[in-house]
Coordinates of C-alpha atoms in Angstrom, one line a residue:
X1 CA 7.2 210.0 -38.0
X2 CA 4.9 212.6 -39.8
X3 CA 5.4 216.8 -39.0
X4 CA 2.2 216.9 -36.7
X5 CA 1.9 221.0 -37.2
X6 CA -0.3 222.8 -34.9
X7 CA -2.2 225.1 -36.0
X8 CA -1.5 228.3 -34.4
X9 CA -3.6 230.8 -34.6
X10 CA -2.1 234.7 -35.0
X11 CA -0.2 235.7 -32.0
X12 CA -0.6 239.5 -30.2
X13 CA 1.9 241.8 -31.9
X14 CA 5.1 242.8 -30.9
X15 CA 7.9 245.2 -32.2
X16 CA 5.3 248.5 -32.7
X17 CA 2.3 246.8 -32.4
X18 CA -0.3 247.6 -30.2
X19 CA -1.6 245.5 -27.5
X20 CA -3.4 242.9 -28.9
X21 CA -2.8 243.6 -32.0
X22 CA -2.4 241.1 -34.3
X23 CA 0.4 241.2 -36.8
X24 CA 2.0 238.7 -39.4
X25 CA 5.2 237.4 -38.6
X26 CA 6.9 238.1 -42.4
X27 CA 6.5 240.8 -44.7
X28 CA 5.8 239.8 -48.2
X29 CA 9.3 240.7 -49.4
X30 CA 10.5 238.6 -46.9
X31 CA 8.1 235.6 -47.4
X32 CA 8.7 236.0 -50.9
X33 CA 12.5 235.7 -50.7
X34 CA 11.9 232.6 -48.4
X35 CA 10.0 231.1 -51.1
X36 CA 12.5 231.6 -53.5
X37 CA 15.0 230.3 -51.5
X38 CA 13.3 227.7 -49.2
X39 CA 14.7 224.2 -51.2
X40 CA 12.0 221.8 -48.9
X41 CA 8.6 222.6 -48.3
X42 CA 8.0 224.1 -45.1
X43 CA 4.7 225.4 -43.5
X44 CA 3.7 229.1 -43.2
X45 CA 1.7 229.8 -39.6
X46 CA -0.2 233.5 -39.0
X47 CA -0.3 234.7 -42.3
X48 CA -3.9 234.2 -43.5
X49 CA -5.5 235.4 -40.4
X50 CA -7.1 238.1 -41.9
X51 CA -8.1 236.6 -45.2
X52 CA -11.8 236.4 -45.9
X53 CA -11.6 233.3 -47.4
X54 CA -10.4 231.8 -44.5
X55 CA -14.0 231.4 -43.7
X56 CA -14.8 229.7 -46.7
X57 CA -16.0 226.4 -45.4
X58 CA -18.4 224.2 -47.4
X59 CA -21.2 225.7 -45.5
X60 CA -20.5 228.9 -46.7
X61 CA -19.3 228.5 -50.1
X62 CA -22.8 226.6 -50.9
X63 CA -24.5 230.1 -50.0
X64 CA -21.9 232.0 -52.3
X65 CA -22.4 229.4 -55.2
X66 CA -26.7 229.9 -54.8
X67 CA -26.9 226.3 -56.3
X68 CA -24.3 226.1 -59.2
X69 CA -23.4 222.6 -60.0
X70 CA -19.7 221.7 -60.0
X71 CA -17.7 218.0 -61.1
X72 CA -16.8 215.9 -58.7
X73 CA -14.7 212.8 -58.9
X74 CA -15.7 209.7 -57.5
X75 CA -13.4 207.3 -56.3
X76 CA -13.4 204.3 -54.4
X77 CA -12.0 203.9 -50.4
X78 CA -9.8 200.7 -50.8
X79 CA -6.5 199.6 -50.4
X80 CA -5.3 198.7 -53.7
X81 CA -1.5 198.8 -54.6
X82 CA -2.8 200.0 -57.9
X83 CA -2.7 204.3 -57.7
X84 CA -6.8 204.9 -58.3
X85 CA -5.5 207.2 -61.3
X86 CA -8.7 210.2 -62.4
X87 CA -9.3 207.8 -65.7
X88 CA -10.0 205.0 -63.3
X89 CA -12.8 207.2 -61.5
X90 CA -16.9 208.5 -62.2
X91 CA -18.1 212.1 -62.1
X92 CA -20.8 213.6 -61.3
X93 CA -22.1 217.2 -61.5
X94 CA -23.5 218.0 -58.3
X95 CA -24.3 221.3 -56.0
X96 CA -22.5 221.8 -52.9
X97 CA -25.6 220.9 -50.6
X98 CA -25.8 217.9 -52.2
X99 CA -22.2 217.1 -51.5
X100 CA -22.6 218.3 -47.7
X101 CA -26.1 215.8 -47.9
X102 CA -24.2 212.6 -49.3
X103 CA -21.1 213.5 -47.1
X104 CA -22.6 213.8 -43.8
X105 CA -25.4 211.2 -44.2
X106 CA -28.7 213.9 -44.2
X107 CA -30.7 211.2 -46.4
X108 CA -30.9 210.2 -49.9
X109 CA -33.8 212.5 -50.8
X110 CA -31.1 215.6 -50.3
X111 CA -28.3 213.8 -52.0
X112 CA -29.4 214.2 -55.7
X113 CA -26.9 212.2 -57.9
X114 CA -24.6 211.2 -55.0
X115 CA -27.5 208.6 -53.7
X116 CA -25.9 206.5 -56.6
X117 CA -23.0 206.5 -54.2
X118 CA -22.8 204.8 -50.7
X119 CA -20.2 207.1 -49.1
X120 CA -18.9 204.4 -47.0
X121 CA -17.2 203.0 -50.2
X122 CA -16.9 206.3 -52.3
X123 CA -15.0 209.8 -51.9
X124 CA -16.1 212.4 -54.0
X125 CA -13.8 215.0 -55.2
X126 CA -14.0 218.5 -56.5
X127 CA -10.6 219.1 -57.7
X128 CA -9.0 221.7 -60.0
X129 CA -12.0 223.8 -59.9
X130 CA -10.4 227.8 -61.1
X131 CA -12.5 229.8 -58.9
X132 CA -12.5 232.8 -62.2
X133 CA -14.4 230.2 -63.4
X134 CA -16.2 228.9 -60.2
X135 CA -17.3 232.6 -59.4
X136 CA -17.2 234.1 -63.1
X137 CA -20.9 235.3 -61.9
X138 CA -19.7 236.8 -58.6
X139 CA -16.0 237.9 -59.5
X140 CA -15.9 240.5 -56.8
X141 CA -15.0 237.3 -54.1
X142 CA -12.0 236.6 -55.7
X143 CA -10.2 239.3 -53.9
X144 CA -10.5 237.4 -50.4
X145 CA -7.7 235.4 -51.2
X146 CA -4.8 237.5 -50.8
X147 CA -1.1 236.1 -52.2
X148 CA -0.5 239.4 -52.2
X149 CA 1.1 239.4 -48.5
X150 CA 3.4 236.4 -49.7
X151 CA 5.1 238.7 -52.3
X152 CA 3.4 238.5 -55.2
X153 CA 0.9 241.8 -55.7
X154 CA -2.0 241.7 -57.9
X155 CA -2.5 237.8 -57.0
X156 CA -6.1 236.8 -55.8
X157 CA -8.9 234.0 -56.1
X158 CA -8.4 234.7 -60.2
X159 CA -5.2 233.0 -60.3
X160 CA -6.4 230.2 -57.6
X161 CA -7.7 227.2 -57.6
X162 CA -10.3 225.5 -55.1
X163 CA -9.9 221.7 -53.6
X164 CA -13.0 220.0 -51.8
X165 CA -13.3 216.7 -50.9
X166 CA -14.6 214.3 -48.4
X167 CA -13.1 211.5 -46.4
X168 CA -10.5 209.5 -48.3
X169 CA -10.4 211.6 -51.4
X170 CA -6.5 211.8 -52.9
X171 CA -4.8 213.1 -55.7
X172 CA -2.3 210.5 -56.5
X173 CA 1.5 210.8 -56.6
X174 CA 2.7 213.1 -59.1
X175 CA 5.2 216.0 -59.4
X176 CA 4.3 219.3 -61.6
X177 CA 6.5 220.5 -64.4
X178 CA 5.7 224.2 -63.9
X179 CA 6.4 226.4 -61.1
X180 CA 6.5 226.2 -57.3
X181 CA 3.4 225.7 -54.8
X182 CA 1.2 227.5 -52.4
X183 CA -1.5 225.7 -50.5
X184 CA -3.4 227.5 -48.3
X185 CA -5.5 225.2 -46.1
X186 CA -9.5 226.9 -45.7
X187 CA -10.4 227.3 -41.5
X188 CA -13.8 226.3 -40.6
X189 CA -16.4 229.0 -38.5
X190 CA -15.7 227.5 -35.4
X191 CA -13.9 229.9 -32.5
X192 CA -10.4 228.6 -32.0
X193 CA -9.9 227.4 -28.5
X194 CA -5.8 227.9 -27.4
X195 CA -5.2 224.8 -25.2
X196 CA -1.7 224.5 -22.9
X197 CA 1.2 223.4 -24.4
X198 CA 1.1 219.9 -22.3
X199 CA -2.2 218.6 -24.3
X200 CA 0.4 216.2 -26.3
X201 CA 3.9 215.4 -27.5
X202 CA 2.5 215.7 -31.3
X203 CA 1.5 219.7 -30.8
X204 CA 3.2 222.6 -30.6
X205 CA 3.0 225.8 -28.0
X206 CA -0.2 227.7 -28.5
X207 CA -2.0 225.6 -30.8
X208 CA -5.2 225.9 -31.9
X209 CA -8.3 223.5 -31.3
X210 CA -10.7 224.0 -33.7
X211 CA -13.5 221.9 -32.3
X212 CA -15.6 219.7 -34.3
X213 CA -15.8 221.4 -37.4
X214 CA -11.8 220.8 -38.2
X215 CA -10.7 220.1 -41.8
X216 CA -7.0 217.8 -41.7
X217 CA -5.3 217.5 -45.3
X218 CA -2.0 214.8 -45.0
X219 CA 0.9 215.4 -47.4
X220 CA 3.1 212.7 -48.6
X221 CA 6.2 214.7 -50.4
X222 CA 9.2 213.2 -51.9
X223 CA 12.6 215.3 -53.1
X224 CA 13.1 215.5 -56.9
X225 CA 16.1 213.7 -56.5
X226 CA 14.2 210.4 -55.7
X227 CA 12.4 210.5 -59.1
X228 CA 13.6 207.3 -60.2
X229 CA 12.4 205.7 -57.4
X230 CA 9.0 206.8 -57.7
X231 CA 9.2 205.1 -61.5
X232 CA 7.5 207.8 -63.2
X233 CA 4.9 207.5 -66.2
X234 CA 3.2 209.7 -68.6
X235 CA 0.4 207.5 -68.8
X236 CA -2.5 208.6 -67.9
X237 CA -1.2 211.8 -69.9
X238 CA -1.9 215.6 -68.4
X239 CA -0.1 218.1 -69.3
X240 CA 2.6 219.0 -66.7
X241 CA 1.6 216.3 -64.3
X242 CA 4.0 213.4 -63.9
X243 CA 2.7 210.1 -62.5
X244 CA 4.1 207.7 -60.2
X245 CA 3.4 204.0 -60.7
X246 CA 3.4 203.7 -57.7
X247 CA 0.7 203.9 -54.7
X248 CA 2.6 205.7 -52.1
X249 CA 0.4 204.7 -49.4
X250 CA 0.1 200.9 -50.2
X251 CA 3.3 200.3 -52.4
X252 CA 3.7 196.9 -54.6
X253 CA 7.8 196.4 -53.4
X254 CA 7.7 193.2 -55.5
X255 CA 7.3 195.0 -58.6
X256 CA 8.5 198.6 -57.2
X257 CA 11.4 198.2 -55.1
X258 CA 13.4 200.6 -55.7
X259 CA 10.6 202.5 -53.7
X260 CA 12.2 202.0 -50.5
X261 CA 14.9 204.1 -51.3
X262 CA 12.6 207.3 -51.4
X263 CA 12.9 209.7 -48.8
X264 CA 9.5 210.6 -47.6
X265 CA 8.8 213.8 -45.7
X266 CA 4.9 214.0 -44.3
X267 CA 3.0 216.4 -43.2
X268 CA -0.7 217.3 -41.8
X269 CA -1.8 220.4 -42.9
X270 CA -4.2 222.6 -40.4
X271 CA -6.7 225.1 -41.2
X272 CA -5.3 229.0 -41.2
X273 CA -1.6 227.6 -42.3
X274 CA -0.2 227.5 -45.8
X275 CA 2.0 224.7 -47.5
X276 CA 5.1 225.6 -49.4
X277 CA 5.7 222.8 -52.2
X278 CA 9.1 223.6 -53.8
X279 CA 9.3 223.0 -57.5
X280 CA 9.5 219.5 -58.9
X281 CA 8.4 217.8 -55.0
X282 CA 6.2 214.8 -55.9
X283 CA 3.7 214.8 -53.6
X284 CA 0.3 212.6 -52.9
X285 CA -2.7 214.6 -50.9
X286 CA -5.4 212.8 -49.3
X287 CA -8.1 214.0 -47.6
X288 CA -8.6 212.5 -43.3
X289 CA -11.4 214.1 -42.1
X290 CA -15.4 214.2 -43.4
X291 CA -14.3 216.9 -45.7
X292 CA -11.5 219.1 -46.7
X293 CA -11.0 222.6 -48.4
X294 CA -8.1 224.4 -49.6
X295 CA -6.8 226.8 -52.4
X296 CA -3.9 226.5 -54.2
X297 CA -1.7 228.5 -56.4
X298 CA 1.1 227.6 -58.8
X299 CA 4.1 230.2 -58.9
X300 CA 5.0 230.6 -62.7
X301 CA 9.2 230.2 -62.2
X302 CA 11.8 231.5 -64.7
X303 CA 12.7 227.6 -65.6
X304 CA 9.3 227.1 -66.4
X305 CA 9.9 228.9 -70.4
X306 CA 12.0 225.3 -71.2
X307 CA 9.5 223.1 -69.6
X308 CA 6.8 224.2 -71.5
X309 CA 9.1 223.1 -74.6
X310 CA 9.6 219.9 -72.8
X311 CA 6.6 219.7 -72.0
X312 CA 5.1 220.2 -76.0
X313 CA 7.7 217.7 -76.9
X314 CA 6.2 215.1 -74.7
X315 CA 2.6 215.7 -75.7
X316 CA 3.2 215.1 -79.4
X317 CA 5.4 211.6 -78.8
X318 CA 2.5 210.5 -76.2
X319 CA -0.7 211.5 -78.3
X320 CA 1.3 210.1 -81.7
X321 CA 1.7 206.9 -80.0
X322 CA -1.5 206.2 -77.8
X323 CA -3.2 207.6 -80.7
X324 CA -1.7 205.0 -83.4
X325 CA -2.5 202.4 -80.9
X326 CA -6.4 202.5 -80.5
X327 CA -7.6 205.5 -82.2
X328 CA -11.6 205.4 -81.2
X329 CA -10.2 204.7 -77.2
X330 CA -8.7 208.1 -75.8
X331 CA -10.3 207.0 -72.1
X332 CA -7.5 204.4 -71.6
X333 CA -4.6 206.8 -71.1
X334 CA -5.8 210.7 -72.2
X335 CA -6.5 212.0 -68.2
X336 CA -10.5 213.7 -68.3
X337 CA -8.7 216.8 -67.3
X338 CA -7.1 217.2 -71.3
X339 CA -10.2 218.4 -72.9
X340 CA -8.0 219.8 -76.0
X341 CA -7.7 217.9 -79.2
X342 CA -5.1 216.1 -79.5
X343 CA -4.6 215.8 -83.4
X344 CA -1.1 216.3 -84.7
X345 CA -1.5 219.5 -86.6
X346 CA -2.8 221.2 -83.0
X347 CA -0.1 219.6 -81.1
X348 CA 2.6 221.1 -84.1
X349 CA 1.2 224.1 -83.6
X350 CA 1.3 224.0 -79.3
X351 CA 5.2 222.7 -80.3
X352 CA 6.2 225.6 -82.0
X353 CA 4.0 228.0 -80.0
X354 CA 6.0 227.1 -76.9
X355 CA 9.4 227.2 -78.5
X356 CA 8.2 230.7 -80.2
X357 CA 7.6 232.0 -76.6
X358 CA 11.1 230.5 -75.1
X359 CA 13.6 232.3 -77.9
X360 CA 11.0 235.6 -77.6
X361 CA 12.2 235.7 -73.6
X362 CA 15.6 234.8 -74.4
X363 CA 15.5 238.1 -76.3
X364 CA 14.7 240.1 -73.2
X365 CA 16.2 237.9 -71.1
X366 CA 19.6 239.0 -72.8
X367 CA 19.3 242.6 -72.2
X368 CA 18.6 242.2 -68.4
X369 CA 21.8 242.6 -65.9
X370 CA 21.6 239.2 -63.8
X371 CA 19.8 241.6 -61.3
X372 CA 17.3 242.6 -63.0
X373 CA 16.8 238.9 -64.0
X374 CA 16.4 237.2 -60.3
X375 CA 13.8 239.6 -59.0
X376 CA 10.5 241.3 -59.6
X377 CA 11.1 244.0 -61.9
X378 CA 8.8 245.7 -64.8
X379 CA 10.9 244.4 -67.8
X380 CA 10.4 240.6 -67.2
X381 CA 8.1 238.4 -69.8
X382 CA 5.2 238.4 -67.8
X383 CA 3.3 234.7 -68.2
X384 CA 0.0 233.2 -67.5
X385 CA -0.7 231.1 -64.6
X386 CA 0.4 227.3 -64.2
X387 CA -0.7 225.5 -67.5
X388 CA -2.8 222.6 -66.1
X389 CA -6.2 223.0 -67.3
X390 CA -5.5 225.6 -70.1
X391 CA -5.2 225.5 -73.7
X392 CA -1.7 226.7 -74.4
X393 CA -2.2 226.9 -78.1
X394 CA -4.4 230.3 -77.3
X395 CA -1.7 231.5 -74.6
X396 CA -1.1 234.5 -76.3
X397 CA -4.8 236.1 -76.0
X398 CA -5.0 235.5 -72.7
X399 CA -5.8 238.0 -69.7
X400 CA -2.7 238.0 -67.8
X401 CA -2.7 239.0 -63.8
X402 CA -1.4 243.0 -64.8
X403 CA 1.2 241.9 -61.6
X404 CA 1.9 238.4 -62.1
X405 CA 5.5 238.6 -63.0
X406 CA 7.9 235.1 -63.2
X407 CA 10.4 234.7 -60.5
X408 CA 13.7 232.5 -60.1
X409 CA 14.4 230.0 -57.9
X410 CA 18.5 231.0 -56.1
X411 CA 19.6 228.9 -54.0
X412 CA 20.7 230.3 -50.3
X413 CA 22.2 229.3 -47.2
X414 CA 19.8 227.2 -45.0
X415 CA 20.3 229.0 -42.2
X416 CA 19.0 232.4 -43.4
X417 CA 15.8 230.7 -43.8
X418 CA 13.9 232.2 -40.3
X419 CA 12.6 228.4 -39.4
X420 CA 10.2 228.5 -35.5
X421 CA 6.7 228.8 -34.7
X422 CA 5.9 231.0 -37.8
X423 CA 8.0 228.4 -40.6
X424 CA 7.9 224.8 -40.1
X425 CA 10.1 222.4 -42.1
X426 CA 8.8 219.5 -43.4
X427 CA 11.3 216.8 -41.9
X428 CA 12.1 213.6 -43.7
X429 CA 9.6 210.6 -42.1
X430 CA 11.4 207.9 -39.7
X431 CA 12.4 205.4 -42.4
X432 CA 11.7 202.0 -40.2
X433 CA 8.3 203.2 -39.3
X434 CA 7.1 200.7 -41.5
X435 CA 3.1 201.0 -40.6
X436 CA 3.3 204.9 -41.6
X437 CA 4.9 204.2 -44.5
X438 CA 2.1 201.5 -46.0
X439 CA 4.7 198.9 -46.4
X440 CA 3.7 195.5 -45.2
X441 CA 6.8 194.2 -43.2
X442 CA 6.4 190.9 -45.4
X443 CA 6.9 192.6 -48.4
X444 CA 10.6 193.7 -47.0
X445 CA 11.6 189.8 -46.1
X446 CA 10.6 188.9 -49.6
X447 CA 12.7 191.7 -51.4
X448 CA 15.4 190.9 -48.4
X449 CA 15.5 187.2 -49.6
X450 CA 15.4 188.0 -53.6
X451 CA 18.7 190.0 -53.0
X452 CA 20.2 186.7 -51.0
X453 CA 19.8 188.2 -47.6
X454 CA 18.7 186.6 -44.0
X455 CA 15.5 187.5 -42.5
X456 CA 17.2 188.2 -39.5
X457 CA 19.2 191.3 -40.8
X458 CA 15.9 192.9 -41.9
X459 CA 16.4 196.6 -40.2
X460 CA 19.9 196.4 -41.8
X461 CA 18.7 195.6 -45.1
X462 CA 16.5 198.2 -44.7
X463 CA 18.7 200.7 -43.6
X464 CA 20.9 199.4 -46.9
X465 CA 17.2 200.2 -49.5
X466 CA 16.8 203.3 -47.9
X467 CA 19.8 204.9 -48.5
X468 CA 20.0 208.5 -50.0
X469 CA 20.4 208.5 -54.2
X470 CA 23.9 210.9 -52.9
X471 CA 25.9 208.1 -51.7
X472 CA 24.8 205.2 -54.3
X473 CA 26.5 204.6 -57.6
X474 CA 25.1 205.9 -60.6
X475 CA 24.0 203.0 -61.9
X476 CA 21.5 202.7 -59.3
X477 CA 19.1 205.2 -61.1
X478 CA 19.1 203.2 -63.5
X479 CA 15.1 201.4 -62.5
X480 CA 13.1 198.8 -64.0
X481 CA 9.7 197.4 -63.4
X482 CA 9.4 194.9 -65.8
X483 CA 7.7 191.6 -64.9
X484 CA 7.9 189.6 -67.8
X485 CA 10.0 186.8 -68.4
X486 CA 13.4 187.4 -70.0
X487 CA 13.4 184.3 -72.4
X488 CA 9.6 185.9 -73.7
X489 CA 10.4 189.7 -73.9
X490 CA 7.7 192.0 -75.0
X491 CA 7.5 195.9 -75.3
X492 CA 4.2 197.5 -75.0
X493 CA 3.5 201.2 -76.6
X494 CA 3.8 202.7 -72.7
X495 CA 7.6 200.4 -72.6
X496 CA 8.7 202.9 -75.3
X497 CA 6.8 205.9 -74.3
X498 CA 8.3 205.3 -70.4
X499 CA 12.1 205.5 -72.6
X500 CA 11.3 208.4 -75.2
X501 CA 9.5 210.3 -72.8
X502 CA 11.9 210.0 -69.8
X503 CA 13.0 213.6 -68.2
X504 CA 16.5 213.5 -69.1
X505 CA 15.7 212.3 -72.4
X506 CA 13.1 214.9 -73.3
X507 CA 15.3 217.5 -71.8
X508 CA 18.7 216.7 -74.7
X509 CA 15.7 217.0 -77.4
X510 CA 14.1 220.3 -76.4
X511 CA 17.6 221.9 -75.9
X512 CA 18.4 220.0 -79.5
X513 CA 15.2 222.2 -80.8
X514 CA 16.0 225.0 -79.6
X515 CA 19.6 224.9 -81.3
X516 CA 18.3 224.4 -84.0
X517 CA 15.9 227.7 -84.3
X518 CA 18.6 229.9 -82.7

């Protein structure tokens, strides 16, 4: 079953506090050291209360924006086992009334390019939006987001980035090669009405109904350790984005089936709480209600120096490759986001910018007392947020955050980790909830009777395919979608690229590299 998380609104205070005062339930050093700890994602409650931005509903952000026009993707609302990938979607440019027109049916004459759209069979999204550059004419609002009481001073709207969509809007499955996650989800103006703890088995004590103007986000998340099963693809390439084949929500098993051995934790996010996405979580977001706002920001990691090698490395085999096949087509597999060149002498020069920038922390890293190195301190490399929409080839001129210092992810006991009404953890989903899970039941008797079993020992067979990765042999990461037939093999450009640009094996090349120049 999904975490159902309530969304709590900030309690009176207690230990000091006044009556009625309302205080957050973790300090920043102490949120901070959860987040470097935590190892699942879990849910932060009470700690955005007293943002500004929490009232940064659609309404309200129109006013702010005064008419800017900003890209939305356009997808379409249908249940495809195919993931609806960004290169398989339209854009528009379009201004936030016109969204809030098209998305709540006000008429066509109100709608401006959206009318092209009937929003019972599109979603628009407006995704990866920078607010620096969103609000580059009105910086001063970048200060209502405050990461600042998470542990991490000097971190605002400028190192932030803004999510709206409307009903059925998704990002598809993926998992991000740099840093750890922060998603805090945007309240509406609404006043919060507490209702008794008996309203529901699916809410918790004190929870918050927000009325009519609520705005749900639901999480599909899936450990790092179940990569292979969510047979992962750099095609459509993005920088530190890796794709699943697979649609999460409506899976193939015929030609995924390795998929029912993934672990998937779900959760529904609520305005006024904040999502804690560890690093390397692959995770699918769609939007459930009429519209949806968030903010998000990455958490530049100490392991993130080597993935941005690995990462280089992968850009040069995909572009040499893809580019080689169809030169004049870059549509077909370069995702819209990648607005770089992508000629071999720039991606040399991103190559040995990235390596240049590993061996030059190395240096300092060396003189640091292991300490020194795991926390917060003034002699760490500082580094530039989350590379996903930047050009890393001008990383060096950049404006860095003067605060925004890398931090290490150390593993400690669970049961430091302060979990209750304050920290949710995001629990694994029941694995025989089939519905919930977007597997047809048919799909399980057909995979039951490929492997030779009985449809009558379905729920142990499915017990059996949903095993954790732990307690299977090795050679069971070993995963294979092909569906061609053995006598008439044939290996396509993204065959090899799927091989030369697997994790593991980009991983032996970059440390090969690095040998090399040290």
């Amino acid at each position: 079953m999904a975490t159902v998380v309530g969304a709590s609104g900030a309690r009176d205070g207690g230990g000091g506090g006044g009556e009625g005062e309302l205080i957050k339930p973790f300090t920043p050093e102490k949120a901070k050291e959860i987040i470097m700890s935590l190892q699942q994602p879990a849910v932060f409650c009470n700690m955005v209360f007293d943002w500004p931005a929490q009232h940064w509903n659609v309404t309200y952000l129109s006013k702010l924006l005064c008419g800017k026009q900003i890209r939305f993707r356009m997808g379409m609302k249908k249940t495809d086992t195919v993931p609806q990938f960004e290169t398989m979607c339209s854009y528009v440019d379009a201004t936030l009334e016109e969204f809030l027109a098209w998305s709540c049916d006000r008429g066509v004459n109100h709608a401006g390019p959206f009318t092209h759209y009937d929003n019972s069979k599109f979603w628009a999204y407006a995704d990866y939006k920078y607010l620096a550059s969103v609000f580059e004419d009105n910086t001063d609002v970048l200060q209502n987001v405050v990461w600042s009481d998470f542990g991490f001073p000097g971190r605002n709207g400028r190192e932030s980035t803004l999510w709206i969509g409307s009903l059925g809007a998704n990002t598809p499955c993926h998992l991000d090669c740099y840093g750890c996650n922060l998603v805090f989800q945007v309240q509406g103006r609404s006043s919060p009405l507490v209702l008794p703890s008996s309203i529901g088995p699916h809410l918790f004590i004190g929870v918050t109904y927000l009325g009519p103007h609520h705005y749900w986000k639901r999480w599909h998340l899936f450990p790092p350790q179940d990569t292979a099963f969510l047979y992962p693809t750099r095609i459509p390439y993005e920088e530190s984005s890796v794709f699943s084949k697979v649609n999460v929500v409506n899976p193939d098993l015929k030609h995924f089936p390795q998929f029912l051995k993934a672990q998937r934790h779900m959760v529904t996010l609520y305005p006024g709480q904040v999502l804690f996405v560890p690093r390397h979580w692959w995770h699918y977001v769609e939007s459930i209600d009429p519209i949806t706002v968030s903010i998000n920001s990455w958490i530049e990691l100490e392991e993130d120096h080597q993935a941005r090698v690995e990462e280089a490395i992968t850009r040069m085999i995909v572009c040499a490759l893809k580019g080689a096949e169809d030169p004049t087509d870059t549509k077909a597999w370069l995702n819209p986001t990648e607005v770089e060149g992508t000629s071999h002498e720039i991606n040399c020069q991103y190559l040995n910018g990235a390596i240049s920038a590993y061996l030059e922390h190395s240096k300092v890293a060396e003189t640091l007392t292991p300490t020194e190195f795991k926390i917060n301190g003034k002699h760490r490399v500082k580094s530039p947020l989350k590379k996903r929409k930047l050009d890393v080839c001008t990383r060096s001129k950049e404006k860095k955050s003067p605060n925004c210092t890398l931090a290490t992810v150390t593993a400690k006991p669970e049961e430091k980790i302060p979990f209750g009404l304050d920290l949710i953890p995001v629990s694994p989903s029941l694995q025989d909830e089939s519905s919930e899970r977007g597997i047809d039941e048919s799909d399980i008797k057909d995979v039951v009777k490929e492997s030779g079993g009985r449809e009558g020992n379905l729920n142990c067979a499915r017990e059996q395919l949903v095993m954790n990765q732990a307690e299977m042999p090795l050679a069971d990461n070993v995963v294979s979608d092909s569906t061609t037939c053995p006598s008439q093999p044939f290996i396509s450009t993204d065959d090899l690229l799927d091989c030369l640009v697997d994790p593991k094996v980009i991983h032996l090349v970059a440390q090969l590299l690095l040998q090399k120049r040290t």
